Each structure stands twice: as C-alpha cells, then as structure tokens.
Coordinates of C-alpha atoms in Angstrom, one line a residue:
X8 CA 0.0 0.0 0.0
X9 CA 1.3 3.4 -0.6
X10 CA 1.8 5.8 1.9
X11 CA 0.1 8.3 2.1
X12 CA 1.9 12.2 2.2
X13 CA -0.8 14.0 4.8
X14 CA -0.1 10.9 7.0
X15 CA 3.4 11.6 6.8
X16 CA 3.1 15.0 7.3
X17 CA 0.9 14.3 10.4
X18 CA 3.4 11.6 12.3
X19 CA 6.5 13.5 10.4
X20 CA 7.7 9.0 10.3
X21 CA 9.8 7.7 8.0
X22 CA 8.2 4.9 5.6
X23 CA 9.6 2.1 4.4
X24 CA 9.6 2.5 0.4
X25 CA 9.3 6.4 0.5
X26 CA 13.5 7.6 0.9
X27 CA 12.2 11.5 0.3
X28 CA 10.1 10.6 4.0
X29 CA 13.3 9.2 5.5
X30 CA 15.5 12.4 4.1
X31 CA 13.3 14.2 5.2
X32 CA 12.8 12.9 8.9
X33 CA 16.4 12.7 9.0
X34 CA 16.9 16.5 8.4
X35 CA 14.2 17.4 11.0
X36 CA 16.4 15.5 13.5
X37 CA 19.2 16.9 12.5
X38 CA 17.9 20.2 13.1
X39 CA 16.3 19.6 16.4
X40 CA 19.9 18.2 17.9
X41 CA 21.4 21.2 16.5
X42 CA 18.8 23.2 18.2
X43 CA 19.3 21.4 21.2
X44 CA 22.8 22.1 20.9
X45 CA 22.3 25.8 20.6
X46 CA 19.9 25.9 23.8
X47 CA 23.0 23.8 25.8
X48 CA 25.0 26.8 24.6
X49 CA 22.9 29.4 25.7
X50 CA 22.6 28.0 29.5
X51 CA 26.6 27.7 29.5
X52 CA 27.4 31.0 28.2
X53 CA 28.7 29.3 25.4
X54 CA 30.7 31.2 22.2
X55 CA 28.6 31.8 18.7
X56 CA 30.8 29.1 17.7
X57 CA 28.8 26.7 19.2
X58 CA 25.2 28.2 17.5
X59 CA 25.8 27.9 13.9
X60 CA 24.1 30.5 11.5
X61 CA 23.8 32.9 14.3
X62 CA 26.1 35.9 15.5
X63 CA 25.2 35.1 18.8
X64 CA 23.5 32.1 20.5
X65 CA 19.7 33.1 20.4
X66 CA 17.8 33.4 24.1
X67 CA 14.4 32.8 22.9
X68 CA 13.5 28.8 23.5
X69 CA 14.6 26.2 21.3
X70 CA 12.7 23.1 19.7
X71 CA 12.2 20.1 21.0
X72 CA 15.1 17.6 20.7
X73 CA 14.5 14.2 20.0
X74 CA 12.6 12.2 23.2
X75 CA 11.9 15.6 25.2
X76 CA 9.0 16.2 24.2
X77 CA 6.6 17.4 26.5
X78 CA 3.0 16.1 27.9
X79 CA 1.4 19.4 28.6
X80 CA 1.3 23.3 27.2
X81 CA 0.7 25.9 29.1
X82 CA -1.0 28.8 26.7
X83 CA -3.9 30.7 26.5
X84 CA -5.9 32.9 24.1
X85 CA -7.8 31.7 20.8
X86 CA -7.6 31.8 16.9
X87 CA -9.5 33.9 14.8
X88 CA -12.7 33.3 13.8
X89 CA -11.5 33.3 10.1
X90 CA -8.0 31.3 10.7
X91 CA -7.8 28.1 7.9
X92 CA -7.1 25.1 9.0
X93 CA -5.7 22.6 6.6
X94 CA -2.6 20.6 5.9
X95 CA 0.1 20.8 2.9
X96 CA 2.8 19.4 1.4
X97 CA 5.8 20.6 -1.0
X98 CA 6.3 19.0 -4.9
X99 CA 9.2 17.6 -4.7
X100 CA 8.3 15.4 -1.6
X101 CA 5.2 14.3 -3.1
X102 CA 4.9 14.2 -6.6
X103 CA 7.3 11.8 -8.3
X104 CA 7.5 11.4 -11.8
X105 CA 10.7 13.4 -11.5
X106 CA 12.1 12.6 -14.9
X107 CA 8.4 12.3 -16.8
X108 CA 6.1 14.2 -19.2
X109 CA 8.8 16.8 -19.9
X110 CA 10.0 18.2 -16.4
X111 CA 13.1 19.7 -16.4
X112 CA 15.7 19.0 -13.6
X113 CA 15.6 20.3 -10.2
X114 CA 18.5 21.7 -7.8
X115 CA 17.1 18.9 -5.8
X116 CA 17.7 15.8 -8.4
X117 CA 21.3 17.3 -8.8
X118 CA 21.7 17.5 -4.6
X119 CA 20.4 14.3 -4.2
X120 CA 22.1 12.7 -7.3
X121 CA 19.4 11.1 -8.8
X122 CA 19.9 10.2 -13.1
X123 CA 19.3 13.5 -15.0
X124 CA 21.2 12.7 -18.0
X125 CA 19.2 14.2 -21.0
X126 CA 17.2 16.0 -18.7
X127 CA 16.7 19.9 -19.3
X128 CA 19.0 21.7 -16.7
X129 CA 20.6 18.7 -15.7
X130 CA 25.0 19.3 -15.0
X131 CA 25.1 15.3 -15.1
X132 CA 26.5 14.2 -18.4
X133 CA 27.2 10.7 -17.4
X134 CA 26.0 7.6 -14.4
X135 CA 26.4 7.9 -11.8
X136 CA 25.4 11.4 -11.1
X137 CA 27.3 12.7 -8.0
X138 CA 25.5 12.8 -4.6
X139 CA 26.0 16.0 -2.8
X140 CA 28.6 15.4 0.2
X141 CA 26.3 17.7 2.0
X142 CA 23.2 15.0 2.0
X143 CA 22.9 12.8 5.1
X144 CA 21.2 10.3 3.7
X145 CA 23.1 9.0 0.3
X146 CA 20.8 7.5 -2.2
X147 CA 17.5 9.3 -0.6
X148 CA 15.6 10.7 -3.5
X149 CA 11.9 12.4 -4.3
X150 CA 12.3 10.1 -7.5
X151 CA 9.1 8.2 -7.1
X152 CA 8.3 10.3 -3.3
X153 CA 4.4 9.4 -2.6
X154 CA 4.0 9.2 -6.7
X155 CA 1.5 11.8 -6.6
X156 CA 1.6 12.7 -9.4
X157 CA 0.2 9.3 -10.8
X158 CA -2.3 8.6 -7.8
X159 CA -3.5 12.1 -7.1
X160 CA -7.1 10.8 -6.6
X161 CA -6.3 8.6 -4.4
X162 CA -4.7 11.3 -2.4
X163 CA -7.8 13.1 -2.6
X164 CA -9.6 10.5 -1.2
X165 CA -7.8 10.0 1.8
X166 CA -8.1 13.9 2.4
X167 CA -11.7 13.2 2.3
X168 CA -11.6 10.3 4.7
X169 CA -9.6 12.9 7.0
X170 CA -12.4 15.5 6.7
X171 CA -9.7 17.9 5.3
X172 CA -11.4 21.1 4.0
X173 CA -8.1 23.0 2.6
X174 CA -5.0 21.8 0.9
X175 CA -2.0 24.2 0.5
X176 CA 0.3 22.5 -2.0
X177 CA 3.1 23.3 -4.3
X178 CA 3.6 23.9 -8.0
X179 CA 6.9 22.3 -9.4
X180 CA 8.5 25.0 -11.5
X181 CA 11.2 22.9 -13.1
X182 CA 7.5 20.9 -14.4
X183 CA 5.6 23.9 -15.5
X184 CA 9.0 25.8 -17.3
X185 CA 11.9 23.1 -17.8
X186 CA 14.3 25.7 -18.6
X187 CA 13.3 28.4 -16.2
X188 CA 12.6 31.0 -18.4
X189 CA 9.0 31.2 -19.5
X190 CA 10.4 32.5 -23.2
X191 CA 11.3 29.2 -24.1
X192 CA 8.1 27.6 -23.0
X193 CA 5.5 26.3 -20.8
X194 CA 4.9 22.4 -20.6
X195 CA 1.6 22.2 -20.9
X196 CA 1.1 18.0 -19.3
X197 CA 2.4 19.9 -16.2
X198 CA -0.2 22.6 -16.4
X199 CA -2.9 19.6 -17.0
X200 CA -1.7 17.6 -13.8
X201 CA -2.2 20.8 -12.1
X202 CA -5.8 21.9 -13.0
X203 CA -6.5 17.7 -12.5
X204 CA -5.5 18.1 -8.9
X205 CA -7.3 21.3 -8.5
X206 CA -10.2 20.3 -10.1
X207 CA -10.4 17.0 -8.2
X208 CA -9.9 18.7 -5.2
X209 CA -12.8 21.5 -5.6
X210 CA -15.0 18.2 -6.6
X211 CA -14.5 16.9 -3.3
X212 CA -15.3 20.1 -1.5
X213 CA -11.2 21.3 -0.7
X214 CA -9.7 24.6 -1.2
X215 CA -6.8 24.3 -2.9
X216 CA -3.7 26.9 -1.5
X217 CA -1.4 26.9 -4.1
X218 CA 2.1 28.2 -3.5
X219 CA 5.2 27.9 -6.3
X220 CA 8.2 25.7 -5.8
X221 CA 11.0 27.0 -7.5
X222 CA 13.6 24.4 -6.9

C-alpha cells in the first residue's frame, strides 16, 4: 500500500519504500539536535561558535530535541474566527514522476544525485550522477516520493476520509518551465496535472492553497 503524504506529514515517520520521507525525517532530526545544541550553549554562556548560522546564540527557546517532548502546554488565548485550518505538502516530496512528461531537472535531483542525463537543466552528463557530500542520507531521492503525481485521486480520497477542507500544496517550477525561463516555453502535461489536482480537489469540497516551488 502506498503511503500516504498528509499521514506523513501528520506523524512526520519515515516509511519504508518512501526515501524523500526518510531524508526528510532525517533533516528534521538533524535540526532539532542542532537546536538542542544551541539551547545547551545558551545556559553555559557558550561562544557563537557553538550556535551555527547565528552571530550570537539566540535566548528565545529552542525546539524540541529528540525524546523531550513534552506532555502538557501551558498557553492561553484563541484563533480567529477566520483562521484556515488545513494541511500541505511541497512538490518535490510528493509528486514523483521526476524525470516524466517533460520536467526539467531540479537543484534537488542534482543534490540528491538522482539520473538526469538528458534532462533539461541537468550538470550530469554521465551515471552515476554525484551525490552532494552535503546529504545525510546518500541514495535518498523524491524520484518516485508518494507518486503523486500518478495517484492524485487517491490522495484526494484520503483527504476526504480525513475530513480535510483546505489543501495548501506546491507547483513544481522545473515541471511547468523546464528551462526556467518562461520564453522558451511552458509544458503544458504539467499545467494539466495541475488543473487535475485542482479540479479534483474542488470536486470533493477542498480549497486548494497553491504556493510555487521553485527548486
């Protein structure tokens, strides 16, 4: 069965069969024992050195790390009347089909290493492409991701099932302009994968949020 990607943006798990999950839980972690790090450094007066990306180790409270979570919250106060809930997800963690139906290569697919010979944009000119030494996970790709692209009714469905009223997703713009410059063209099966989503989604009572991915 295929995972499904609100399910894994719920539980944030990795699943078995779906690397982009894994990469991406990995990097959460990552970050959250870097954070805990930084919060360390700020109780021991430690040097910037010791918070990377910041001049000075922040005071203001860091997330979580990894099996501190806690079992209560303290807060008050509401949301606005008018404040959407929904859920989202990005294109590249979702969508698949990263090499189909004329979609241009991502800074992603180079990072990540996957096989973009021929592709538009691709630097690879020969297998095997090289894997960024900055990716933790080597041989995690958004390749085949939840295959969205293929089974977006399906996807629907399950937002159904989940009562879900709003869907904020992402538009691929390596898929919609393979070169990244709209002179030379606009794919137009990328534009059609795009109104199918939206229009599936409005047939089942979503609002679609559409934001653009430019990687």
């Amino acid at each position: 069965t295929r995972p499904s990607p609100l399910a894994g943006a719920l539980s944030r798990t990795p699943y078995s069969g779906t690397r982009v999950h894994h990469f991406a839980m990995r990097s959460s972690t990552q970050f959250a024992v870097s954070a805990a790090v930084a919060a360390t450094a700020v109780s021991t007066g430690a040097s910037s050195s010791d918070c990377l990306g910041f001049d000075t180790c922040p005071d203001f409270p860091q997330p979580y790390g990894p099996g501190s979570y806690p079992t209560s919250y303290n807060y008050t106060g509401t949301f606005p009347s008018d404040f959407v809930w929904g859920l989202g997800t990005a294109s590249y963690q979702v969508e698949g089909a990263y090499n189909e139906d004329g979609r241009g290569a991502s800074i992603w697919d180079t990072f990540t290493g996957a096989n973009t010979v021929g592709m538009v944009g691709s630097v690879c000119d020969e297998t095997p492409c090289p894997i960024n030494e900055a990716q933790f996970d080597k041989g995690a790709t958004g390749n085949v991701a939840c295959d969205q692209y293929h089974q977006y009714k399906e996807d629907v469905k399950l937002m159904v099932s989940l009562g879900l009223k709003n869907y904020r997703f992402s538009i691929a713009w390596p898929r919609v302009v393979p070169t990244g410059s709209v002179a030379d063209g606009v794919n137009e099966l990328a534009l059609q994968y795009y109104d199918n989503l939206i229009n599936e989604l409005l047939a089942n009572g979503i609002t679609p949020y559409v934001t653009l991915d430019g990687k």
